[in-house]
Amino acid sequence: MRNAKWEMRNIPGSLARRSTSPCHFAFRTPHFAFVLLVVAPRLAPAQALPLLPTPVPVLALATAPDRTVWAGTYGEGIYVLRPGASAWEHVAHSSDSAAHSISWDFVHAFGFGRGGEVWYGTVGNGWGVSRDGGNTWTNWELKQLGPEWQYVAPNGIVTRGDTVYVATADGIKLSFDRGGTWAEVTDSIGATTAAHVWGRIANQYVLAIAAGPDGSLWIAHLRGLARSRDGGRSWTEYPAAERGRALLVNSDGTVWVGTEQGLYRFDPVRRARSDVSRSAPVQALTRTASGSLQIDTLATPHERTPTDTMVSPLRHTWLARPIALTDQPYIDQTYRYGSTMGGNFQQHQGVEFNNPDGTPVHAIGDGVVVFAGPAEQGSNTVAIRHDRRLAAPDGARYLFSTYYHNSVLLAKVGERVKAGDVIARVGNTGRATNDHLHLEVHASPYDSVTLIVDPNERYPRYTVNPELWITPLPGTGVVAGQVWDADGRPVPQARVYGLRKPEPQETPYAYAETYGEHNHPDPAYGEDFAVGDVPPGDYTLTVAVSGQQLTRRVRVKAGALTWVEFRPDAH
């Protein structure tokens, strides 16, 4: 912004900035978690929303041309508020195919066609459209899409006339006939498997998409920004280091870009950016009826005193990260170690790093390759026995790491590798629904490869939480702890709420699940849950045990572990 003068004023629930330039801004900090925002994107200024019938994280909120409000949630499907209605309707996935329901209850994108179509996108199971106001749905999911295209970007659906663009972690799917046929915009690797390539972009992992009033199409991907002026056929690339989380195109051709660090304005003619705000992570950008820019930000934690927890050094973060910081280094927060994604899947034995096909996979520590080949359901897999061992009260543990679903294996059995060596490339081989690396860490009392990689074993005996072993992302810490019932027994699959993590927005954090019977506490900690890469600050954590709500205040410090315990007799 040139020569803009800013005036600060406090508004309940938000921070507003007014500029003497023609642009106006309203900053809102939603409480991302368990209540529906009172003011929604693109709602009339005086319109208020009733609370949802159940407390659930809201991932997407949009208003259709007929003024119907659509709310996408984390695990509870869609809630719909019709004009003039005082209560929400609920739209959820059904296993009954005759119901023509939505494909998945984790919804974080909406789009609206000029023929009354309502499009929705999910975290991990494709997208769909309703042509009758949400009563029945046509879906594109695993059966139609295969093991790609299923992770839609947050707010990643835009429409123009009869054309719909769906931004995903594998590129853009577009249809010129309201879903009758589909074409793809992807990168050079994605083009090798895409059926109908319409355009090429520098990186297929799309983070955000927006349509401009001048007919342009903008996206943010892992390598920066890109603009198309011909419906996605050709693109101009603008490299950038920061991940774009939200986009809004201005009438003068410039574009607002929201990031984890704040907001900037990009001028494609000058290829120059102007920082407007270096503050909280931006969640969404919308324009109000008056033309002002509305910015939704994620609340950041601040230190308060006192807290109910102990902060101590990490005990064994000996291992590096398997994906470079310059690629997509964030762990998928929807399916972490021990997670069932709200009871939808088996107890997870590792962590996921969603990345484009072909992304380099790095060894997380020094050691010897002890397995390289097909494992469970043909997953191309590498296993490394690391040089270091863990001293535990019941004896030393051998340390192994395993890397699943690769497209190409570059390491061979018997080879010595160093931390950081490229041993494979990301793919979707085996039992996978998208391009990603599945990483496991094993702390085994036995030097046995068959106990670590067994195609017939769904639950290896000695997996531990990788987030307690790999180095946290720069400037972040780790939270771990235990949840007990009144009889002193660990509570399985309890949901621990309260932490906030801005990234990865495309697979967002909502809560931690305590371990079930197929997961294993770390020998050095004995935890029931652990969450890495947590931004520093103070948080209030809650968990329900036998109908009792337990609360703890925790402090997170960079490079350290915060330990917390929940017991019914101590809250």
Coordinates of C-alpha atoms in Angstrom, one line a residue:
M1 CA 0.0 0.0 0.0
R2 CA 1.3 3.4 -0.9
N3 CA 1.2 6.3 1.7
A4 CA -1.6 4.6 3.6
K5 CA -2.4 6.1 7.1
W6 CA -3.8 3.6 9.6
E7 CA -6.2 4.3 12.4
M8 CA -6.7 1.6 15.1
R9 CA -10.0 1.0 16.9
N10 CA -11.4 -1.7 19.0
I11 CA -14.6 -3.5 18.0
P12 CA -16.0 -6.4 20.1
G13 CA -14.7 -9.7 18.8
S14 CA -12.6 -8.1 16.1
L15 CA -9.9 -5.6 15.3
A16 CA -10.7 -3.1 12.6
R17 CA -8.3 -0.9 10.6
R18 CA -9.4 2.0 8.5
S19 CA -7.2 3.5 5.9
T20 CA -7.2 6.9 4.1
S21 CA -6.5 5.0 0.9
P22 CA -9.5 3.6 -1.1
C23 CA -9.1 0.2 0.6
H24 CA -10.8 -0.7 3.9
F25 CA -10.2 -3.6 6.1
A26 CA -11.9 -5.4 8.9
F27 CA -9.9 -8.0 10.9
R28 CA -11.8 -10.7 12.7
T29 CA -10.3 -13.3 15.0
P30 CA -12.7 -16.3 15.2
H31 CA -12.5 -18.7 18.0
F32 CA -11.7 -21.7 15.9
A33 CA -13.2 -24.6 17.6
F34 CA -16.6 -25.3 18.9
V35 CA -19.0 -22.4 18.2
L36 CA -20.3 -21.1 15.0
L37 CA -19.0 -17.6 14.1
V38 CA -21.6 -14.9 14.8
V39 CA -20.6 -13.0 11.7
A40 CA -20.1 -15.0 8.6
P41 CA -18.3 -14.3 5.3
R42 CA -20.6 -12.6 2.8
L43 CA -23.5 -12.3 5.3
A44 CA -25.6 -9.1 5.5
P45 CA -24.2 -6.8 8.2
A46 CA -27.1 -7.2 10.6
Q47 CA -27.6 -10.9 10.0
A48 CA -26.8 -13.1 13.1
L49 CA -26.7 -16.9 13.1
P50 CA -28.1 -19.3 15.6
L51 CA -25.7 -21.7 17.3
L52 CA -25.3 -25.1 15.8
P53 CA -27.1 -27.8 17.7
T54 CA -23.8 -29.5 18.6
P55 CA -20.4 -28.0 19.4
V56 CA -18.3 -28.7 16.4
P57 CA -15.4 -27.0 14.6
V58 CA -16.6 -25.1 11.6
L59 CA -14.3 -25.3 8.6
A60 CA -16.2 -23.4 5.9
L61 CA -19.0 -20.9 6.0
A62 CA -20.6 -19.5 2.8
T63 CA -23.8 -17.8 1.6
A64 CA -25.5 -18.9 -1.6
P65 CA -27.1 -16.4 -4.0
D66 CA -30.5 -17.3 -2.5
R67 CA -29.1 -16.2 0.9
T68 CA -29.0 -19.8 2.3
V69 CA -26.1 -20.2 4.7
W70 CA -23.9 -23.3 4.4
A71 CA -21.6 -24.4 7.2
G72 CA -19.1 -27.2 6.6
T73 CA -17.8 -28.9 9.7
Y74 CA -15.1 -31.2 11.1
G75 CA -16.7 -34.6 11.2
E76 CA -20.4 -33.6 11.4
G77 CA -21.1 -32.9 7.7
I78 CA -23.0 -29.8 6.6
Y79 CA -25.4 -27.5 8.4
V80 CA -27.9 -25.4 6.3
L81 CA -29.8 -22.3 7.4
R82 CA -32.5 -21.3 5.0
P83 CA -33.6 -17.7 4.6
G84 CA -36.0 -16.8 7.4
A85 CA -35.3 -20.0 9.3
S86 CA -34.4 -20.0 13.0
A87 CA -32.9 -23.6 13.1
W88 CA -30.2 -25.4 11.1
E89 CA -30.9 -28.4 8.9
H90 CA -28.3 -31.2 9.1
V91 CA -26.8 -32.9 6.0
A92 CA -24.6 -35.9 6.8
H93 CA -23.0 -38.9 5.1
S94 CA -25.0 -42.1 5.0
S95 CA -23.7 -45.5 4.1
D96 CA -27.0 -46.2 2.4
S97 CA -26.3 -45.5 -1.3
A98 CA -29.9 -45.0 -2.0
A99 CA -29.8 -41.9 0.2
H100 CA -27.6 -40.0 -2.3
S101 CA -25.9 -38.3 0.7
I102 CA -22.6 -36.4 0.8
S103 CA -19.5 -38.5 0.5
W104 CA -17.7 -37.5 3.8
D105 CA -18.5 -35.4 6.9
F106 CA -15.3 -33.4 6.9
V107 CA -16.3 -30.4 4.7
H108 CA -14.3 -27.3 4.1
A109 CA -15.3 -25.8 0.8
F110 CA -18.4 -24.6 -1.0
G111 CA -19.2 -23.1 -4.4
F112 CA -22.5 -22.1 -6.1
G113 CA -23.4 -22.4 -9.7
R114 CA -25.7 -20.0 -11.6
G115 CA -28.2 -22.8 -12.1
G116 CA -28.7 -23.2 -8.4
E117 CA -26.0 -25.9 -8.0
V118 CA -24.4 -26.3 -4.6
W119 CA -20.9 -27.7 -4.6
Y120 CA -19.0 -28.9 -1.6
G121 CA -15.4 -30.2 -1.0
T122 CA -14.0 -32.5 1.6
V123 CA -10.8 -33.2 3.5
G124 CA -9.9 -36.5 1.9
N125 CA -12.9 -37.9 0.0
G126 CA -13.5 -35.7 -3.0
W127 CA -16.4 -33.4 -3.7
G128 CA -20.0 -33.3 -4.8
V129 CA -22.9 -31.3 -6.1
S130 CA -26.6 -30.9 -5.3
R131 CA -29.1 -29.6 -7.8
D132 CA -32.1 -29.6 -5.5
G133 CA -31.0 -27.5 -2.6
G134 CA -29.1 -30.2 -0.7
N135 CA -31.7 -33.0 -0.7
T136 CA -29.6 -35.3 -2.9
W137 CA -26.0 -35.3 -4.0
T138 CA -23.8 -36.5 -6.9
N139 CA -20.3 -37.3 -5.7
W140 CA -16.8 -37.7 -7.1
E141 CA -14.8 -39.8 -4.6
L142 CA -12.4 -42.7 -4.5
K143 CA -14.5 -44.8 -6.9
Q144 CA -14.6 -42.1 -9.5
L145 CA -11.2 -40.4 -8.8
G146 CA -8.8 -43.2 -7.8
P147 CA -6.0 -42.5 -5.3
E148 CA -5.7 -38.8 -6.2
W149 CA -7.7 -35.6 -6.3
Q150 CA -9.6 -36.3 -3.1
Y151 CA -8.1 -33.6 -0.9
V152 CA -9.9 -30.4 -1.8
A153 CA -8.2 -27.1 -0.7
P154 CA -9.9 -25.0 2.0
N155 CA -12.5 -22.9 0.3
G156 CA -11.1 -24.5 -2.9
I157 CA -14.1 -24.3 -5.2
V158 CA -14.9 -21.4 -7.6
T159 CA -17.5 -21.2 -10.3
R160 CA -17.8 -19.1 -13.4
G161 CA -20.9 -19.5 -15.6
D162 CA -21.3 -23.3 -16.1
T163 CA -17.6 -23.9 -15.3
V164 CA -16.5 -25.2 -11.9
Y165 CA -12.9 -25.3 -10.7
V166 CA -12.0 -27.7 -7.8
A167 CA -8.6 -27.0 -6.3
T168 CA -6.9 -30.1 -4.7
A169 CA -3.6 -31.4 -3.6
D170 CA -3.1 -33.0 -7.0
G171 CA -4.0 -29.9 -9.1
I172 CA -7.3 -28.5 -10.3
K173 CA -10.2 -30.4 -11.7
L174 CA -12.5 -28.4 -13.9
S175 CA -15.8 -29.0 -15.7
F176 CA -17.3 -26.9 -18.4
D177 CA -20.7 -28.7 -18.2
R178 CA -21.5 -28.7 -14.4
G179 CA -19.8 -32.0 -13.7
G180 CA -20.7 -33.9 -16.9
T181 CA -17.0 -34.2 -17.9
W182 CA -13.8 -33.2 -16.2
A183 CA -10.3 -32.0 -17.3
E184 CA -7.2 -31.3 -15.2
V185 CA -4.7 -28.6 -14.5
T186 CA -1.6 -30.1 -12.9
D187 CA 2.2 -30.1 -13.0
S188 CA 4.6 -32.1 -15.2
I189 CA 4.4 -35.2 -13.0
G190 CA 0.7 -35.1 -12.5
A191 CA 0.3 -34.8 -16.3
T192 CA 1.7 -38.3 -16.7
T193 CA -1.4 -39.8 -15.1
A194 CA -4.1 -37.1 -15.7
A195 CA -6.7 -38.2 -18.3
H196 CA -7.5 -34.8 -19.9
V197 CA -4.8 -32.2 -19.2
W198 CA -6.2 -28.7 -19.8
G199 CA -3.3 -26.7 -18.4
R200 CA 0.1 -26.9 -16.6
I201 CA 1.2 -25.2 -13.3
A202 CA 4.6 -25.3 -11.6
N203 CA 3.3 -27.4 -8.6
Q204 CA 0.2 -29.6 -8.3
Y205 CA -0.3 -29.1 -4.6
V206 CA -2.8 -26.2 -4.7
L207 CA -3.4 -24.4 -1.4
A208 CA -5.9 -21.7 -2.4
I209 CA -7.9 -20.5 -5.4
A210 CA -9.8 -17.4 -6.3
A211 CA -11.6 -15.9 -9.4
G212 CA -11.1 -12.3 -10.2
P213 CA -13.6 -9.7 -11.5
D214 CA -11.5 -9.4 -14.7
G215 CA -12.0 -13.0 -15.6
S216 CA -8.7 -14.1 -14.2
L217 CA -8.1 -17.2 -12.1
W218 CA -5.5 -17.1 -9.2
I219 CA -4.0 -20.0 -7.2
A220 CA -1.5 -20.4 -4.5
H221 CA 0.6 -23.6 -4.5
L222 CA 3.8 -24.9 -2.8
R223 CA 6.0 -22.8 -5.0
G224 CA 4.2 -19.5 -5.0
L225 CA 1.3 -17.9 -6.9
A226 CA 0.0 -18.4 -10.4
R227 CA -2.5 -16.5 -12.6
S228 CA -4.5 -17.6 -15.7
R229 CA -6.4 -15.3 -18.0
D230 CA -7.8 -18.0 -20.2
G231 CA -9.8 -20.2 -17.9
G232 CA -6.8 -22.3 -16.8
R233 CA -5.3 -23.2 -20.1
S234 CA -2.0 -21.2 -19.6
W235 CA -0.5 -19.8 -16.4
T236 CA 2.0 -17.1 -15.4
E237 CA 4.0 -18.2 -12.3
Y238 CA 5.1 -15.8 -9.5
P239 CA 7.4 -17.7 -7.1
A240 CA 7.0 -17.0 -3.4
A241 CA 8.4 -18.5 -0.2
E242 CA 5.3 -18.2 2.0
R243 CA 2.4 -20.6 1.7
G244 CA -0.7 -18.7 0.5
R245 CA -3.7 -19.6 2.7
A246 CA -6.3 -17.4 1.2
L247 CA -6.7 -15.2 -2.0
L248 CA -8.9 -12.3 -3.0
V249 CA -8.6 -10.6 -6.4
N250 CA -9.1 -6.8 -6.8
S251 CA -10.6 -5.0 -9.7
D252 CA -7.3 -3.4 -10.6
G253 CA -5.7 -6.9 -11.1
T254 CA -3.8 -7.0 -7.8
V255 CA -4.4 -9.8 -5.4
W256 CA -4.6 -10.0 -1.6
V257 CA -2.7 -13.0 -0.2
G258 CA -3.2 -14.3 3.3
T259 CA -0.4 -16.3 4.9
E260 CA 0.5 -17.8 8.2
Q261 CA 2.5 -14.6 8.9
G262 CA -0.3 -12.1 7.9
L263 CA -1.5 -10.3 4.8
Y264 CA 0.2 -8.8 1.7
R265 CA -0.9 -7.3 -1.6
F266 CA 0.7 -8.6 -4.8
D267 CA 1.0 -6.6 -8.0
P268 CA 1.5 -9.0 -11.0
V269 CA 2.6 -6.1 -13.3
R270 CA 5.4 -5.0 -11.1
R271 CA 5.9 -8.5 -9.6
A272 CA 6.0 -6.7 -6.2
R273 CA 4.4 -7.3 -2.9
S274 CA 3.4 -4.8 -0.2
D275 CA 3.0 -6.1 3.3
V276 CA -0.1 -4.9 5.0
S277 CA -0.2 -6.9 8.2
R278 CA 2.4 -9.2 9.8
S279 CA 0.3 -10.7 12.5
A280 CA -2.0 -13.7 13.0
P281 CA -2.4 -16.5 10.4
V282 CA -5.1 -15.5 7.9
Q283 CA -7.9 -18.1 7.5
A284 CA -10.1 -16.5 4.9
L285 CA -10.5 -13.3 2.8
T286 CA -13.9 -12.0 1.7
R287 CA -15.4 -8.7 0.6
T288 CA -18.3 -7.1 2.4
A289 CA -21.3 -5.5 0.7
S290 CA -19.7 -2.1 1.1
G291 CA -16.6 -3.2 -0.6
S292 CA -14.4 -3.5 2.5
L293 CA -11.9 -6.4 2.8
Q294 CA -12.8 -8.7 5.6
I295 CA -9.9 -10.8 7.0
D296 CA -10.6 -13.8 9.2
T297 CA -7.5 -14.7 11.3
L298 CA -6.7 -17.6 13.6
A299 CA -6.3 -16.5 17.3
T300 CA -2.7 -16.9 18.5
P301 CA -1.9 -18.0 22.0
H302 CA -0.4 -15.5 24.5
E303 CA 1.4 -16.3 27.7
R304 CA -0.5 -16.0 31.0
T305 CA 0.3 -17.3 34.5
P306 CA 0.1 -19.6 36.2
T307 CA -0.2 -22.9 34.3
D308 CA -0.9 -26.5 35.4
T309 CA 1.8 -28.2 33.6
M310 CA 5.5 -29.0 33.5
V311 CA 7.8 -27.9 30.7
S312 CA 11.0 -29.9 30.2
P313 CA 13.6 -30.7 27.6
L314 CA 12.7 -33.2 24.9
R315 CA 14.2 -36.6 25.7
H316 CA 15.0 -38.1 22.3
T317 CA 14.3 -35.9 19.3
W318 CA 17.3 -37.6 17.6
L319 CA 15.7 -37.8 14.2
A320 CA 15.3 -35.3 11.4
R321 CA 12.1 -34.7 9.4
P322 CA 11.5 -36.9 6.3
I323 CA 10.2 -34.0 4.1
A324 CA 12.3 -30.9 3.5
L325 CA 11.0 -27.6 4.9
T326 CA 11.0 -26.3 1.3
D327 CA 8.4 -28.9 0.3
Q328 CA 5.3 -29.7 2.4
P329 CA 6.8 -30.5 5.8
Y330 CA 3.6 -30.4 7.9
I331 CA 2.0 -33.5 9.4
D332 CA -1.6 -34.2 8.4
Q333 CA -3.5 -33.2 11.6
T334 CA -6.6 -35.2 10.8
Y335 CA -5.0 -38.6 11.1
R336 CA -2.1 -38.4 13.5
Y337 CA -0.6 -41.3 15.5
G338 CA -3.3 -43.0 17.5
S339 CA -6.1 -41.1 15.6
T340 CA -9.2 -42.8 14.3
M341 CA -10.4 -39.5 12.6
G342 CA -13.4 -39.4 14.9
G343 CA -14.0 -43.2 14.8
N344 CA -13.9 -43.5 11.0
F345 CA -10.7 -45.4 10.6
Q346 CA -8.4 -47.9 12.3
Q347 CA -6.1 -46.6 15.0
H348 CA -3.3 -45.0 13.1
Q349 CA 0.2 -46.4 13.4
G350 CA 2.2 -43.5 12.1
V351 CA 1.9 -40.0 10.7
E352 CA 1.2 -38.7 7.2
F353 CA 3.0 -36.1 5.1
N354 CA 0.8 -35.2 2.2
N355 CA 3.0 -34.1 -0.7
P356 CA 2.9 -34.1 -4.5
D357 CA 3.9 -37.3 -6.4
G358 CA 7.7 -37.4 -6.7
T359 CA 8.6 -35.3 -3.7
P360 CA 11.9 -36.5 -2.2
V361 CA 11.7 -38.6 0.9
H362 CA 14.7 -38.2 3.3
A363 CA 16.1 -40.7 5.8
I364 CA 15.3 -39.3 9.3
G365 CA 18.5 -40.8 10.8
D366 CA 21.8 -42.6 10.2
G367 CA 21.5 -46.4 9.8
V368 CA 21.3 -49.4 7.5
V369 CA 18.5 -50.1 5.1
V370 CA 16.9 -53.4 6.1
F371 CA 13.9 -53.5 3.8
A372 CA 13.2 -52.0 0.4
G373 CA 10.3 -53.4 -1.7
P374 CA 6.6 -54.0 -1.7
A375 CA 4.9 -54.4 1.7
E376 CA 1.2 -54.2 2.7
Q377 CA -1.0 -54.3 -0.4
G378 CA 1.9 -53.5 -2.7
S379 CA 3.1 -50.3 -0.9
N380 CA 6.6 -49.5 -2.0
T381 CA 8.4 -49.4 1.4
V382 CA 11.8 -48.6 2.9
A383 CA 12.8 -49.6 6.4
I384 CA 15.9 -48.4 8.2
R385 CA 17.5 -49.7 11.4
H386 CA 19.1 -46.7 13.0
D387 CA 22.5 -46.7 14.8
R388 CA 21.2 -45.3 18.0
R389 CA 19.3 -47.3 20.6
L390 CA 17.0 -46.2 23.4
A391 CA 17.9 -47.2 26.9
A392 CA 14.6 -48.2 28.6
P393 CA 13.8 -49.6 32.1
D394 CA 13.0 -53.0 30.5
G395 CA 16.1 -53.1 28.3
A396 CA 17.5 -51.3 25.3
R397 CA 15.3 -50.8 22.3
Y398 CA 16.3 -51.0 18.6
L399 CA 15.1 -48.0 16.7
F400 CA 13.6 -48.4 13.2
S401 CA 11.8 -46.1 10.8
T402 CA 9.6 -47.1 7.9
Y403 CA 8.5 -45.1 4.9
Y404 CA 5.3 -46.3 3.0
H405 CA 3.4 -45.6 -0.3
N406 CA 6.4 -44.4 -2.3
S407 CA 6.3 -44.1 -6.1
V408 CA 10.0 -44.9 -6.5
L409 CA 12.5 -46.6 -4.1
L410 CA 16.1 -45.2 -4.3
A411 CA 17.6 -47.1 -1.4
K412 CA 18.6 -50.8 -1.4
V413 CA 18.9 -53.3 1.4
G414 CA 22.3 -53.3 3.0
E415 CA 23.1 -49.7 2.1
R416 CA 24.2 -47.3 4.8
V417 CA 22.4 -44.0 4.8
K418 CA 22.8 -40.7 6.6
A419 CA 20.1 -38.4 7.9
G420 CA 18.9 -36.3 5.0
D421 CA 19.7 -38.8 2.3
V422 CA 17.0 -39.2 -0.4
I423 CA 15.8 -42.8 -0.1
A424 CA 12.5 -42.7 -2.1
R425 CA 9.9 -40.4 -3.7
V426 CA 6.4 -39.8 -2.5
G427 CA 3.6 -41.7 -4.2
N428 CA 0.3 -43.5 -3.6
T429 CA 1.2 -47.2 -3.9
G430 CA -0.5 -49.8 -1.7
R431 CA -3.5 -48.9 0.5
A432 CA -3.5 -45.1 -0.1
T433 CA -6.1 -42.6 -1.1
N434 CA -3.7 -39.8 -2.0
D435 CA -0.1 -39.0 -2.6
H436 CA 1.6 -39.0 0.7
L437 CA 4.4 -40.4 2.9
H438 CA 3.3 -42.6 5.8
L439 CA 6.1 -42.6 8.4
E440 CA 6.4 -45.0 11.3
V441 CA 8.9 -45.1 14.1
H442 CA 9.4 -48.4 16.0
A443 CA 11.2 -48.9 19.3
S444 CA 11.6 -52.7 19.4
P445 CA 13.4 -54.9 22.0
Y446 CA 14.3 -57.2 19.1
D447 CA 16.5 -56.7 16.0
S448 CA 13.8 -58.3 13.8
V449 CA 12.8 -56.9 10.5
T450 CA 9.7 -59.1 10.3
L451 CA 8.4 -57.4 13.5
I452 CA 8.7 -54.0 11.8
V453 CA 7.5 -54.7 8.2
D454 CA 5.0 -57.5 7.8
P455 CA 2.5 -57.3 4.9
N456 CA 0.0 -59.3 6.9
E457 CA 0.2 -57.3 10.1
R458 CA -2.1 -54.2 10.4
Y459 CA -0.9 -53.3 13.8
P460 CA 2.9 -53.6 14.3
R461 CA 3.8 -54.4 17.9
Y462 CA 6.4 -51.7 18.6
T463 CA 5.3 -48.5 16.9
V464 CA 5.6 -45.3 18.9
N465 CA 4.5 -41.7 18.2
P466 CA 6.9 -40.2 15.6
E467 CA 6.1 -36.7 16.9
L468 CA 8.2 -37.5 20.0
W469 CA 11.2 -38.5 17.9
I470 CA 11.5 -36.2 14.9
T471 CA 12.7 -32.6 15.4
P472 CA 9.8 -30.2 15.8
L473 CA 9.4 -27.5 13.2
P474 CA 11.4 -24.4 13.9
G475 CA 9.9 -22.3 16.7
T476 CA 7.5 -25.0 17.9
G477 CA 7.1 -27.4 20.8
V478 CA 5.5 -30.6 21.8
V479 CA 2.6 -31.4 24.1
A480 CA 2.2 -34.9 25.6
G481 CA 0.3 -36.3 28.5
Q482 CA -2.1 -38.8 30.0
V483 CA -5.9 -39.1 30.5
W484 CA -7.1 -41.3 33.4
D485 CA -10.5 -42.4 34.6
A486 CA -11.7 -42.4 38.2
D487 CA -10.3 -46.0 38.6
G488 CA -6.8 -45.0 37.5
R489 CA -7.1 -46.5 34.0
P490 CA -6.0 -44.8 30.8
V491 CA -9.0 -43.6 28.8
P492 CA -8.8 -44.7 25.1
Q493 CA -9.8 -42.5 22.2
A494 CA -10.7 -39.5 24.4
R495 CA -10.6 -36.2 22.6
V496 CA -8.4 -33.5 24.0
Y497 CA -9.4 -30.1 22.8
G498 CA -7.8 -26.7 23.0
L499 CA -4.5 -26.6 21.0
R500 CA -4.4 -24.4 17.9
K501 CA -2.2 -25.0 14.9
P502 CA -2.5 -22.8 11.8
E503 CA -0.9 -25.3 9.4
P504 CA -1.6 -27.4 7.5
Q505 CA -4.8 -25.6 6.8
E506 CA -5.7 -28.2 4.2
T507 CA -5.8 -31.0 6.8
P508 CA -6.6 -29.0 9.9
Y509 CA -6.1 -29.7 13.6
A510 CA -9.2 -30.0 15.7
Y511 CA -8.3 -32.3 18.7
A512 CA -5.9 -35.0 19.8
E513 CA -7.2 -38.5 20.4
T514 CA -5.7 -40.6 23.2
Y515 CA -4.3 -44.0 22.1
G516 CA -6.3 -47.1 21.7
E517 CA -5.4 -50.7 22.3
H518 CA -3.3 -51.0 19.1
N519 CA -1.1 -47.9 19.9
H520 CA 1.9 -47.8 22.3
P521 CA 3.1 -45.3 24.8
D522 CA 6.7 -44.3 24.3
P523 CA 9.2 -46.1 26.6
A524 CA 10.7 -42.8 27.7
Y525 CA 7.4 -41.0 28.4
G526 CA 4.5 -43.4 28.9
E527 CA 2.1 -40.9 27.3
D528 CA -1.5 -41.4 26.1
F529 CA -1.3 -38.7 23.5
A530 CA 1.3 -36.4 22.0
V531 CA 1.1 -33.5 19.6
G532 CA 4.2 -31.9 17.9
D533 CA 4.8 -28.7 16.0
V534 CA 2.7 -26.6 18.4
P535 CA 3.1 -22.8 18.4
P536 CA 4.4 -21.4 21.7
G537 CA 2.0 -19.8 24.1
D538 CA -0.6 -20.7 26.7
Y539 CA -3.6 -22.9 26.0
T540 CA -6.6 -24.2 27.9
L541 CA -7.1 -27.9 27.2
T542 CA -10.3 -29.8 28.0
V543 CA -11.3 -33.5 27.9
A544 CA -14.5 -35.3 28.9
V545 CA -14.0 -38.3 31.2
S546 CA -17.1 -40.2 32.4
G547 CA -19.3 -37.2 31.8
Q548 CA -17.0 -34.8 33.7
Q549 CA -15.3 -32.0 31.9
L550 CA -11.6 -31.7 32.9
T551 CA -9.6 -28.5 32.2
R552 CA -5.9 -27.8 32.3
R553 CA -3.9 -24.7 31.4
V554 CA -0.7 -25.5 29.6
R555 CA 2.3 -23.5 28.4
V556 CA 4.2 -24.5 25.2
K557 CA 7.7 -23.4 24.6
A558 CA 9.8 -23.8 21.4
G559 CA 12.0 -26.9 21.4
A560 CA 10.6 -28.2 24.7
L561 CA 8.0 -30.8 25.9
T562 CA 4.9 -29.8 27.9
W563 CA 3.6 -32.6 30.1
V564 CA -0.1 -32.5 31.2
E565 CA -2.2 -35.0 33.1
F566 CA -6.0 -35.3 33.4
R567 CA -7.6 -37.0 36.4
P568 CA -11.2 -36.8 37.5
D569 CA -10.1 -35.9 41.0
A570 CA -7.8 -33.0 39.8
H571 CA -9.3 -30.3 37.7

